[in-house]
mmCIF file of C-alpha atoms in Angstrom:
data_model
loop_
_atom_site.group_PDB
_atom_site.id
_atom_site.type_symbol
_atom_site.label_atom_id
_atom_site.label_comp_id
_atom_site.label_asym_id
_atom_site.label_seq_id
_atom_site.Cartn_x
_atom_site.Cartn_y
_atom_site.Cartn_z
ATOM 1 C CA MET T 1 15.016 39.556 16.678
ATOM 2 C CA GLU T 2 13.726 36.451 14.893
ATOM 3 C CA THR T 3 10.021 35.880 14.634
ATOM 4 C CA LEU T 4 8.762 32.548 15.894
ATOM 5 C CA GLN T 5 8.704 30.130 12.968
ATOM 6 C CA LYS T 6 5.573 28.046 13.368
ATOM 7 C CA THR T 7 5.837 26.023 10.180
ATOM 8 C CA THR T 8 8.812 23.732 9.597
ATOM 9 C CA ASN T 9 9.067 21.399 6.565
ATOM 10 C CA GLY T 10 5.538 22.479 5.634
ATOM 11 C CA VAL T 11 4.235 21.116 8.954
ATOM 12 C CA ASP T 12 2.377 23.533 11.233
ATOM 13 C CA VAL T 13 4.369 22.760 14.372
ATOM 14 C CA SER T 14 2.118 24.896 16.584
ATOM 15 C CA ARG T 15 -0.872 22.781 15.559
ATOM 16 C CA LEU T 16 1.213 19.602 15.981
ATOM 17 C CA HIS T 17 2.035 20.562 19.570
ATOM 18 C CA GLY T 18 -1.626 21.502 20.087
ATOM 19 C CA THR T 19 -2.682 18.054 18.858
ATOM 20 C CA ILE T 20 -0.217 16.359 21.195
ATOM 21 C CA LYS T 21 -1.496 18.414 24.143
ATOM 22 C CA ALA T 22 -5.122 17.646 23.258
ATOM 23 C CA ILE T 23 -4.355 13.893 23.100
ATOM 24 C CA GLU T 24 -2.626 14.036 26.469
ATOM 25 C CA GLU T 25 -5.797 15.582 27.916
ATOM 26 C CA ASN T 26 -8.189 13.251 26.049
ATOM 27 C CA PRO T 27 -6.491 10.078 24.751
ATOM 28 C CA SER T 28 -9.516 9.082 22.630
ATOM 29 C CA ILE T 29 -8.687 11.952 20.238
ATOM 30 C CA ALA T 30 -5.901 9.656 18.981
ATOM 31 C CA ASP T 31 -8.282 6.892 17.815
ATOM 32 C CA PHE T 32 -8.574 6.937 14.036
ATOM 33 C CA LYS T 33 -10.361 4.653 11.580
ATOM 34 C CA PHE T 34 -9.291 4.853 7.937
ATOM 35 C CA ARG T 35 -11.345 3.308 5.140
ATOM 36 C CA ALA T 36 -11.373 2.372 1.482
ATOM 37 C CA THR T 37 -13.898 0.841 -0.915
ATOM 38 C CA ASN T 38 -12.651 -1.113 -3.916
ATOM 39 C CA ASN T 39 -14.563 -1.992 -7.082
ATOM 40 C CA TRP T 40 -13.402 -4.421 -9.737
ATOM 41 C CA ILE T 41 -13.553 -3.015 -13.298
ATOM 42 C CA ASN T 42 -12.150 -5.795 -15.537
ATOM 43 C CA GLY T 43 -9.168 -8.138 -15.483
ATOM 44 C CA ALA T 44 -6.529 -6.656 -13.177
ATOM 45 C CA HIS T 45 -8.094 -3.187 -13.325
ATOM 46 C CA ASN T 46 -9.814 -2.069 -10.127
ATOM 47 C CA VAL T 47 -10.306 1.219 -8.325
ATOM 48 C CA SER T 48 -10.295 2.200 -4.652
ATOM 49 C CA THR T 49 -12.355 5.141 -3.449
ATOM 50 C CA ILE T 50 -11.254 6.913 -0.276
ATOM 51 C CA LYS T 51 -13.122 9.738 1.429
ATOM 52 C CA GLY T 52 -14.458 9.576 4.965
ATOM 53 C CA PHE T 53 -12.604 8.569 8.081
ATOM 54 C CA TYR T 54 -13.088 8.769 11.832
ATOM 55 C CA GLY T 55 -10.649 10.741 13.945
ATOM 56 C CA ALA T 56 -10.409 13.318 16.740
ATOM 57 C CA CYS T 57 -13.707 11.977 18.170
ATOM 58 C CA GLN T 58 -15.806 12.545 15.039
ATOM 59 C CA GLU T 59 -16.504 11.516 11.464
ATOM 60 C CA ASP T 60 -14.185 13.847 9.598
ATOM 61 C CA PRO T 61 -16.095 16.151 7.222
ATOM 62 C CA SER T 62 -13.128 17.886 5.594
ATOM 63 C CA ARG T 63 -12.843 16.002 2.306
ATOM 64 C CA ASP T 64 -15.265 17.474 -0.207
ATOM 65 C CA GLU T 65 -14.448 14.920 -2.883
ATOM 66 C CA SER T 66 -13.407 11.298 -2.983
ATOM 67 C CA LEU T 67 -9.799 10.396 -3.638
ATOM 68 C CA THR T 68 -9.172 7.437 -5.935
ATOM 69 C CA LEU T 69 -6.307 4.998 -6.417
ATOM 70 C CA ILE T 70 -6.190 2.827 -9.527
ATOM 71 C CA ALA T 71 -4.616 -0.624 -9.806
ATOM 72 C CA ASP T 72 -3.804 -2.716 -12.840
ATOM 73 C CA GLU T 73 -1.034 -5.037 -14.020
ATOM 74 C CA PRO T 74 1.490 -4.573 -16.826
ATOM 75 C CA ASP T 75 1.125 -6.517 -20.078
ATOM 76 C CA VAL T 76 3.441 -9.365 -19.042
ATOM 77 C CA LEU T 77 1.087 -10.009 -16.106
ATOM 78 C CA LEU T 78 -1.951 -9.869 -18.428
ATOM 79 C CA GLY T 79 -3.066 -6.368 -17.467
ATOM 80 C CA THR T 80 -3.515 -3.116 -19.344
ATOM 81 C CA ASN T 81 -1.303 -0.751 -17.314
ATOM 82 C CA ASN T 82 -4.046 1.598 -16.069
ATOM 83 C CA GLY T 83 -2.126 1.970 -12.815
ATOM 84 C CA PRO T 84 0.657 0.500 -10.678
ATOM 85 C CA ASN T 85 0.085 -3.049 -9.552
ATOM 86 C CA PRO T 86 -0.907 -3.801 -5.934
ATOM 87 C CA THR T 87 2.616 -4.773 -4.884
ATOM 88 C CA GLU T 88 3.951 -1.509 -6.314
ATOM 89 C CA ALA T 89 1.233 0.325 -4.363
ATOM 90 C CA VAL T 90 2.642 -1.280 -1.197
ATOM 91 C CA LEU T 91 6.049 0.233 -1.993
ATOM 92 C CA HIS T 92 4.345 3.631 -2.392
ATOM 93 C CA ALA T 93 2.485 3.308 0.918
ATOM 94 C CA LEU T 94 5.688 2.311 2.694
ATOM 95 C CA ALA T 95 7.700 5.119 1.079
ATOM 96 C CA ALA T 96 5.079 7.759 1.764
ATOM 97 C CA CYS T 97 4.721 6.711 5.388
ATOM 98 C CA ILE T 98 8.407 6.544 6.353
ATOM 99 C CA THR T 99 8.914 9.891 4.588
ATOM 100 C CA THR T 100 5.987 11.629 6.289
ATOM 101 C CA THR T 101 6.958 10.233 9.688
ATOM 102 C CA LEU T 102 10.550 11.397 9.230
ATOM 103 C CA VAL T 103 9.434 14.862 8.038
ATOM 104 C CA TYR T 104 6.948 15.399 10.920
ATOM 105 C CA HIS T 105 9.402 14.280 13.612
ATOM 106 C CA ALA T 106 12.139 16.459 12.080
ATOM 107 C CA ALA T 107 9.711 19.404 12.152
ATOM 108 C CA ALA T 108 8.897 18.766 15.818
ATOM 109 C CA LYS T 109 12.640 18.884 16.547
ATOM 110 C CA GLY T 110 13.130 22.052 14.485
ATOM 111 C CA ILE T 111 15.264 20.338 11.838
ATOM 112 C CA GLN T 112 14.626 21.983 8.468
ATOM 113 C CA LEU T 113 14.895 19.536 5.593
ATOM 114 C CA LYS T 114 15.847 20.409 2.030
ATOM 115 C CA SER T 115 15.105 17.096 0.309
ATOM 116 C CA VAL T 116 14.097 13.546 1.113
ATOM 117 C CA SER T 117 14.047 10.841 -1.545
ATOM 118 C CA SER T 118 14.022 7.079 -1.384
ATOM 119 C CA THR T 119 14.008 4.039 -3.657
ATOM 120 C CA TYR T 120 12.358 0.658 -3.080
ATOM 121 C CA GLU T 121 12.803 -2.746 -4.668
ATOM 122 C CA GLY T 122 10.896 -5.878 -3.664
ATOM 123 C CA ASP T 123 11.631 -9.463 -4.767
ATOM 124 C CA LEU T 124 8.603 -11.550 -5.644
ATOM 125 C CA ASP T 125 8.364 -15.147 -6.873
ATOM 126 C CA LEU T 126 5.238 -15.737 -8.996
ATOM 127 C CA HIS T 127 5.198 -19.411 -7.978
ATOM 128 C CA GLY T 128 3.300 -18.096 -4.931
ATOM 129 C CA PHE T 129 0.627 -15.998 -6.678
ATOM 130 C CA LEU T 130 0.061 -18.657 -9.353
ATOM 131 C CA ALA T 131 -0.268 -21.427 -6.732
ATOM 132 C CA LEU T 132 2.490 -23.396 -8.504
ATOM 133 C CA ASP T 133 4.386 -24.101 -5.269
ATOM 134 C CA LEU T 134 2.590 -23.899 -1.929
ATOM 135 C CA ASP T 135 5.954 -23.574 -0.157
ATOM 136 C CA VAL T 136 6.600 -20.238 -1.906
ATOM 137 C CA ASP T 137 5.141 -17.226 -0.098
ATOM 138 C CA PRO T 138 3.200 -15.015 -2.537
ATOM 139 C CA GLY T 139 4.552 -11.783 -0.974
ATOM 140 C CA TYR T 140 7.873 -9.987 -1.209
ATOM 141 C CA LYS T 141 10.792 -12.056 0.099
ATOM 142 C CA VAL T 142 12.590 -8.824 0.974
ATOM 143 C CA ILE T 143 12.226 -5.085 0.290
ATOM 144 C CA ARG T 144 15.447 -3.108 -0.193
ATOM 145 C CA ILE T 145 15.206 0.615 0.632
ATOM 146 C CA LYS T 146 17.704 3.441 0.079
ATOM 147 C CA PHE T 147 17.224 6.903 1.587
ATOM 148 C CA GLU T 148 18.789 10.252 0.737
ATOM 149 C CA ILE T 149 18.215 13.088 3.200
ATOM 150 C CA GLU T 150 19.525 16.653 2.925
ATOM 151 C CA GLY T 151 19.026 19.388 5.515
ATOM 152 C CA GLU T 152 18.753 23.112 4.865
ATOM 153 C CA GLU T 153 21.835 23.219 7.078
ATOM 154 C CA GLU T 154 24.298 20.382 6.603
ATOM 155 C CA LEU T 155 23.413 17.280 8.608
ATOM 156 C CA SER T 156 25.961 14.736 9.796
ATOM 157 C CA THR T 157 25.584 11.099 8.798
ATOM 158 C CA ARG T 158 24.684 10.391 12.424
ATOM 159 C CA GLN T 159 21.893 13.018 12.335
ATOM 160 C CA LYS T 160 20.531 11.612 9.052
ATOM 161 C CA GLN T 161 20.666 8.068 10.407
ATOM 162 C CA ARG T 162 18.795 9.197 13.525
ATOM 163 C CA LEU T 163 16.081 10.821 11.374
ATOM 164 C CA LEU T 164 15.755 7.644 9.299
ATOM 165 C CA ASP T 165 15.585 5.489 12.446
ATOM 166 C CA VAL T 166 12.794 7.677 13.866
ATOM 167 C CA GLY T 167 10.995 7.622 10.482
ATOM 168 C CA ARG T 168 11.033 3.819 10.583
ATOM 169 C CA GLN T 169 10.245 3.399 14.278
ATOM 170 C CA PHE T 170 7.079 5.518 14.312
ATOM 171 C CA SER T 171 5.801 4.888 10.759
ATOM 172 C CA PRO T 172 2.424 3.100 10.748
ATOM 173 C CA VAL T 173 3.015 1.433 7.369
ATOM 174 C CA HIS T 174 6.583 0.396 8.256
ATOM 175 C CA SER T 175 5.062 -1.352 11.249
ATOM 176 C CA MET T 176 2.350 -3.011 9.136
ATOM 177 C CA ILE T 177 4.847 -4.398 6.622
ATOM 178 C CA SER T 178 7.502 -5.483 9.108
ATOM 179 C CA LYS T 179 5.016 -7.085 11.523
ATOM 180 C CA ALA T 180 1.797 -9.081 11.143
ATOM 181 C CA VAL T 181 -1.526 -7.179 11.153
ATOM 182 C CA PRO T 182 -4.701 -9.119 12.092
ATOM 183 C CA LEU T 183 -7.216 -9.197 9.223
ATOM 184 C CA GLU T 184 -10.913 -9.907 9.794
ATOM 185 C CA VAL T 185 -12.519 -10.887 6.507
ATOM 186 C CA VAL T 186 -16.202 -11.599 5.948
ATOM 187 C CA LEU T 187 -18.336 -12.362 2.915
ATOM 188 C CA ASN T 188 -21.474 -10.229 2.644
ATOM 189 C CA MET V 1 -20.859 -25.924 -30.946
ATOM 190 C CA GLU V 2 -19.371 -23.339 -28.612
ATOM 191 C CA THR V 3 -16.238 -21.508 -29.610
ATOM 192 C CA LEU V 4 -13.365 -21.670 -27.156
ATOM 193 C CA GLN V 5 -13.578 -18.671 -24.838
ATOM 194 C CA LYS V 6 -10.014 -17.520 -24.246
ATOM 195 C CA THR V 7 -10.749 -14.474 -22.126
ATOM 196 C CA THR V 8 -12.608 -14.795 -18.834
ATOM 197 C CA ASN V 9 -13.132 -11.852 -16.450
ATOM 198 C CA GLY V 10 -10.932 -9.782 -18.770
ATOM 199 C CA VAL V 11 -8.037 -12.188 -18.191
ATOM 200 C CA ASP V 12 -6.503 -13.853 -21.251
ATOM 201 C CA VAL V 13 -6.651 -17.405 -19.919
ATOM 202 C CA SER V 14 -4.716 -18.828 -22.881
ATOM 203 C CA ARG V 15 -1.794 -16.521 -22.048
ATOM 204 C CA LEU V 16 -2.182 -17.334 -18.333
ATOM 205 C CA HIS V 17 -1.831 -21.043 -19.065
ATOM 206 C CA GLY V 18 1.096 -20.238 -21.386
ATOM 207 C CA THR V 19 2.807 -18.334 -18.566
ATOM 208 C CA ILE V 20 2.288 -21.226 -16.157
ATOM 209 C CA LYS V 21 3.743 -23.704 -18.717
ATOM 210 C CA ALA V 22 6.734 -21.415 -19.371
ATOM 211 C CA ILE V 23 7.447 -21.148 -15.606
ATOM 212 C CA GLU V 24 7.245 -24.923 -15.232
ATOM 213 C CA GLU V 25 9.898 -25.223 -17.968
ATOM 214 C CA ASN V 26 12.051 -22.333 -16.660
ATOM 215 C CA PRO V 27 11.313 -21.413 -13.012
ATOM 216 C CA SER V 28 13.402 -18.215 -13.186
ATOM 217 C CA ILE V 29 10.679 -16.648 -15.384
ATOM 218 C CA ALA V 30 8.719 -16.288 -12.109
ATOM 219 C CA ASP V 31 11.311 -14.017 -10.461
ATOM 220 C CA PHE V 32 10.055 -10.431 -10.424
ATOM 221 C CA LYS V 33 11.464 -7.244 -8.892
ATOM 222 C CA PHE V 34 9.074 -4.323 -8.487
ATOM 223 C CA ARG V 35 10.280 -0.807 -7.729
ATOM 224 C CA ALA V 36 9.212 2.681 -6.704
ATOM 225 C CA THR V 37 10.986 5.998 -6.167
ATOM 226 C CA ASN V 38 9.511 8.514 -3.723
ATOM 227 C CA ASN V 39 10.194 12.241 -3.511
ATOM 228 C CA TRP V 40 9.104 14.511 -0.686
ATOM 229 C CA ILE V 41 7.314 17.672 -1.861
ATOM 230 C CA ASN V 42 6.301 19.521 1.350
ATOM 231 C CA GLY V 43 4.703 18.591 4.654
ATOM 232 C CA ALA V 44 2.840 15.312 4.230
ATOM 233 C CA HIS V 45 2.786 15.657 0.430
ATOM 234 C CA ASN V 46 5.062 13.243 -1.420
ATOM 235 C CA VAL V 47 4.930 11.408 -4.745
ATOM 236 C CA SER V 48 5.978 7.918 -5.814
ATOM 237 C CA THR V 49 7.079 7.270 -9.388
ATOM 238 C CA ILE V 50 6.723 3.739 -10.746
ATOM 239 C CA LYS V 51 7.893 2.555 -14.147
ATOM 240 C CA GLY V 52 10.463 -0.166 -14.709
ATOM 241 C CA PHE V 53 10.506 -3.633 -13.195
ATOM 242 C CA TYR V 54 12.290 -6.918 -13.767
ATOM 243 C CA GLY V 55 10.318 -10.005 -14.734
ATOM 244 C CA ALA V 56 10.235 -12.934 -17.153
ATOM 245 C CA CYS V 57 14.063 -12.861 -17.265
ATOM 246 C CA GLN V 58 14.396 -9.253 -18.448
ATOM 247 C CA GLU V 59 13.967 -5.597 -17.595
ATOM 248 C CA ASP V 60 10.423 -5.014 -18.752
ATOM 249 C CA PRO V 61 10.221 -2.369 -21.508
ATOM 250 C CA SER V 62 6.448 -2.177 -21.852
ATOM 251 C CA ARG V 63 5.645 0.944 -19.849
ATOM 252 C CA ASP V 64 6.136 4.013 -22.019
ATOM 253 C CA GLU V 65 5.367 6.436 -19.223
ATOM 254 C CA SER V 66 5.808 6.547 -15.474
ATOM 255 C CA LEU V 67 2.874 5.891 -13.195
ATOM 256 C CA THR V 68 2.567 8.082 -10.119
ATOM 257 C CA LEU V 69 0.890 7.726 -6.742
ATOM 258 C CA ILE V 70 0.383 10.783 -4.544
ATOM 259 C CA ALA V 71 0.279 10.824 -0.752
ATOM 260 C CA ASP V 72 -0.802 13.545 1.659
ATOM 261 C CA GLU V 73 -2.714 13.843 4.917
ATOM 262 C CA PRO V 74 -6.113 15.409 5.617
ATOM 263 C CA ASP V 75 -6.331 18.744 7.423
ATOM 264 C CA VAL V 76 -6.800 17.230 10.892
ATOM 265 C CA LEU V 77 -3.431 15.515 10.420
ATOM 266 C CA LEU V 78 -1.833 18.782 9.223
ATOM 267 C CA GLY V 79 -1.844 17.933 5.520
ATOM 268 C CA THR V 80 -3.442 19.450 2.434
ATOM 269 C CA ASN V 81 -5.398 16.464 1.027
ATOM 270 C CA ASN V 82 -3.487 16.114 -2.253
ATOM 271 C CA GLY V 83 -3.974 12.361 -2.004
ATOM 272 C CA PRO V 84 -4.914 9.508 0.328
ATOM 273 C CA ASN V 85 -2.644 9.088 3.311
ATOM 274 C CA PRO V 86 -0.127 6.225 3.433
ATOM 275 C CA THR V 87 -2.301 4.036 5.659
ATOM 276 C CA GLU V 88 -5.223 4.481 3.244
ATOM 277 C CA ALA V 89 -2.864 3.519 0.406
ATOM 278 C CA VAL V 90 -2.210 0.253 2.283
ATOM 279 C CA LEU V 91 -5.951 -0.474 2.249
ATOM 280 C CA HIS V 92 -5.966 0.162 -1.516
ATOM 281 C CA ALA V 93 -2.979 -2.148 -2.106
ATOM 282 C CA LEU V 94 -4.594 -4.877 -0.031
ATOM 283 C CA ALA V 95 -7.981 -4.460 -1.746
ATOM 284 C CA ALA V 96 -6.498 -4.403 -5.239
ATOM 285 C CA CYS V 97 -4.401 -7.483 -4.586
ATOM 286 C CA ILE V 98 -7.046 -9.742 -3.045
ATOM 287 C CA THR V 99 -9.432 -8.678 -5.837
ATOM 288 C CA THR V 100 -6.958 -9.347 -8.664
ATOM 289 C CA THR V 101 -5.928 -12.676 -7.154
ATOM 290 C CA LEU V 102 -9.555 -13.725 -6.798
ATOM 291 C CA VAL V 103 -10.399 -12.602 -10.373
ATOM 292 C CA TYR V 104 -7.386 -14.383 -11.972
ATOM 293 C CA HIS V 105 -7.969 -17.643 -10.108
ATOM 294 C CA ALA V 106 -11.689 -17.512 -10.975
ATOM 295 C CA ALA V 107 -10.734 -16.981 -14.635
ATOM 296 C CA ALA V 108 -8.375 -19.982 -14.543
ATOM 297 C CA LYS V 109 -11.266 -22.090 -13.222
ATOM 298 C CA GLY V 110 -13.688 -20.736 -15.859
ATOM 299 C CA ILE V 111 -15.868 -18.904 -13.301
ATOM 300 C CA GLN V 112 -17.277 -15.751 -14.899
ATOM 301 C CA LEU V 113 -17.698 -12.939 -12.401
ATOM 302 C CA LYS V 114 -20.230 -10.128 -12.668
ATOM 303 C CA SER V 115 -19.023 -7.891 -9.827
ATOM 304 C CA VAL V 116 -16.514 -7.852 -6.999
ATOM 305 C CA SER V 117 -16.496 -5.090 -4.400
ATOM 306 C CA SER V 118 -14.992 -4.823 -0.952
ATOM 307 C CA THR V 119 -14.712 -2.371 1.937
ATOM 308 C CA TYR V 120 -11.828 -1.907 4.381
ATOM 309 C CA GLU V 121 -11.531 -0.239 7.771
ATOM 310 C CA GLY V 122 -8.361 -0.096 9.857
ATOM 311 C CA ASP V 123 -8.039 1.039 13.478
ATOM 312 C CA LEU V 124 -5.054 3.229 14.265
ATOM 313 C CA ASP V 125 -3.971 4.850 17.521
ATOM 314 C CA LEU V 126 -1.966 8.051 16.951
ATOM 315 C CA HIS V 127 -0.143 7.539 20.272
ATOM 316 C CA GLY V 128 2.148 5.307 18.175
ATOM 317 C CA PHE V 129 2.913 7.683 15.278
ATOM 318 C CA LEU V 130 3.345 10.652 17.628
ATOM 319 C CA ALA V 131 5.689 8.686 19.922
ATOM 320 C CA LEU V 132 3.428 9.486 22.896
ATOM 321 C CA ASP V 133 3.368 5.876 24.123
ATOM 322 C CA LEU V 134 6.113 3.460 23.079
ATOM 323 C CA ASP V 135 3.861 0.526 23.994
ATOM 324 C CA VAL V 136 1.373 1.525 21.275
ATOM 325 C CA ASP V 137 2.169 0.063 17.858
ATOM 326 C CA PRO V 138 1.992 2.796 15.178
ATOM 327 C CA GLY V 139 0.263 0.485 12.663
ATOM 328 C CA TYR V 140 -3.301 -0.745 12.320
ATOM 329 C CA LYS V 141 -4.455 -2.819 15.275
ATOM 330 C CA VAL V 142 -6.844 -4.667 12.976
ATOM 331 C CA ILE V 143 -8.226 -4.326 9.450
ATOM 332 C CA ARG V 144 -11.861 -5.321 8.897
ATOM 333 C CA ILE V 145 -12.751 -6.399 5.344
ATOM 334 C CA LYS V 146 -16.139 -7.142 3.757
ATOM 335 C CA PHE V 147 -16.443 -8.719 0.315
ATOM 336 C CA GLU V 148 -19.347 -8.916 -2.113
ATOM 337 C CA ILE V 149 -18.981 -11.277 -5.072
ATOM 338 C CA GLU V 150 -21.530 -11.917 -7.824
ATOM 339 C CA GLY V 151 -21.128 -14.406 -10.648
ATOM 340 C CA GLU V 152 -22.562 -14.117 -14.156
ATOM 341 C CA GLU V 153 -24.323 -17.343 -13.160
ATOM 342 C CA GLU V 154 -25.494 -17.518 -9.564
ATOM 343 C CA LEU V 155 -22.799 -18.676 -7.162
ATOM 344 C CA SER V 156 -23.534 -20.466 -3.889
ATOM 345 C CA THR V 157 -22.228 -18.990 -0.641
ATOM 346 C CA ARG V 158 -19.793 -21.905 -0.519
ATOM 347 C CA GLN V 159 -18.469 -21.051 -4.012
ATOM 348 C CA LYS V 160 -18.082 -17.362 -3.099
ATOM 349 C CA GLN V 161 -16.315 -18.270 0.148
ATOM 350 C CA ARG V 162 -13.964 -20.556 -1.784
ATOM 351 C CA LEU V 163 -13.135 -17.722 -4.225
ATOM 352 C CA LEU V 164 -12.477 -15.350 -1.323
ATOM 353 C CA ASP V 165 -10.286 -17.936 0.425
ATOM 354 C CA VAL V 166 -8.212 -18.437 -2.742
ATOM 355 C CA GLY V 167 -7.992 -14.658 -3.235
ATOM 356 C CA ARG V 168 -6.573 -14.329 0.281
ATOM 357 C CA GLN V 169 -4.293 -17.378 0.185
ATOM 358 C CA PHE V 170 -2.433 -16.445 -3.007
ATOM 359 C CA SER V 171 -2.511 -12.630 -2.751
ATOM 360 C CA PRO V 172 1.003 -11.137 -2.429
ATOM 361 C CA VAL V 173 -0.196 -8.071 -0.498
ATOM 362 C CA HIS V 174 -2.442 -10.123 1.811
ATOM 363 C CA SER V 175 0.667 -12.102 2.681
ATOM 364 C CA MET V 176 2.742 -8.937 3.231
ATOM 365 C CA ILE V 177 0.188 -7.420 5.619
ATOM 366 C CA SER V 178 -0.655 -10.585 7.536
ATOM 367 C CA LYS V 179 2.985 -11.687 7.907
ATOM 368 C CA ALA V 180 6.291 -9.904 8.515
ATOM 369 C CA VAL V 181 8.357 -8.876 5.458
ATOM 370 C CA PRO V 182 12.116 -8.322 5.948
ATOM 371 C CA LEU V 183 13.140 -4.729 5.182
ATOM 372 C CA GLU V 184 16.728 -3.783 4.374
ATOM 373 C CA VAL V 185 17.158 -0.039 4.805
ATOM 374 C CA VAL V 186 20.306 1.962 4.052
ATOM 375 C CA LEU V 187 21.187 5.634 4.061
ATOM 376 C CA ASN V 188 22.894 6.816 0.871
#
């Protein structure tokens, strides 16, 4: 007789179902606020510090130490390569989010994954950033994404496509990049 | 007699003007392609590797080593805190990009900055990510941003607001978050 496997793809599925049940009983558990603080160092070099957040009806106390993310530009863009540039960080955020969403939903369905990898390429025209042509948008014109998914047991192309579709549909960052997010900006 | 100051805010302004002149002579110099590759580790833990990119009419050879960005989730979201979560990485990308855009444009105008810092908070409803309510968008409902800017010489509120406006207007990531970016996704 098999023992009940509670963890799939490294996700504690028992806790996941417990979270879902708790949210159904008290919807405000689902309200999260994530935060970052950024400080300019020099040139294109700046650092974001990430620690506290609000979620599950409280300020979360679980992170003992701050997490940091470093940005810089490569030499051709007058930086010193201390970290990926901000537009590369967007590709990371997008990749990480589709992947995590796909992995969690697969776990909830009992689909054991062996590997998930993906590549991203975004086209950017510096006429926008440099204010050389106000008709050119400073952001990516398009982002091309390729996914490879392997299951512990062989998955059909249809099953992989379904996982990828779910990963996209419920990914917070996929939503933020493919739709407009309202930004409220004030000067202190 | 003052010597010509070529570097302002850590930005080599002579090279910046050289880049602008080169793009005016050959617009294709402005076409960049940035890339990332992401690999799933376990659970919410995955890693993006960033190295090569295309720009200034060539594959850029200047990065000797890969840069990496790590994603994970905190305990309450069933992760192990190896790195900021993907939605926190979005806040970093946005922060880094507005800041760099502001700093470069200030440098081009000869405005010497002393400090730039900013805070970000995004509201997210897990009903979206968990597919508990298809009417709830998985992404941030809003991102609130506060900026503090100090010049080496005192800047008026109007001057600071103008710097912030320029930082927003020409920031690639600000554009990507506040507008929709087309995504082309394929399964390999």
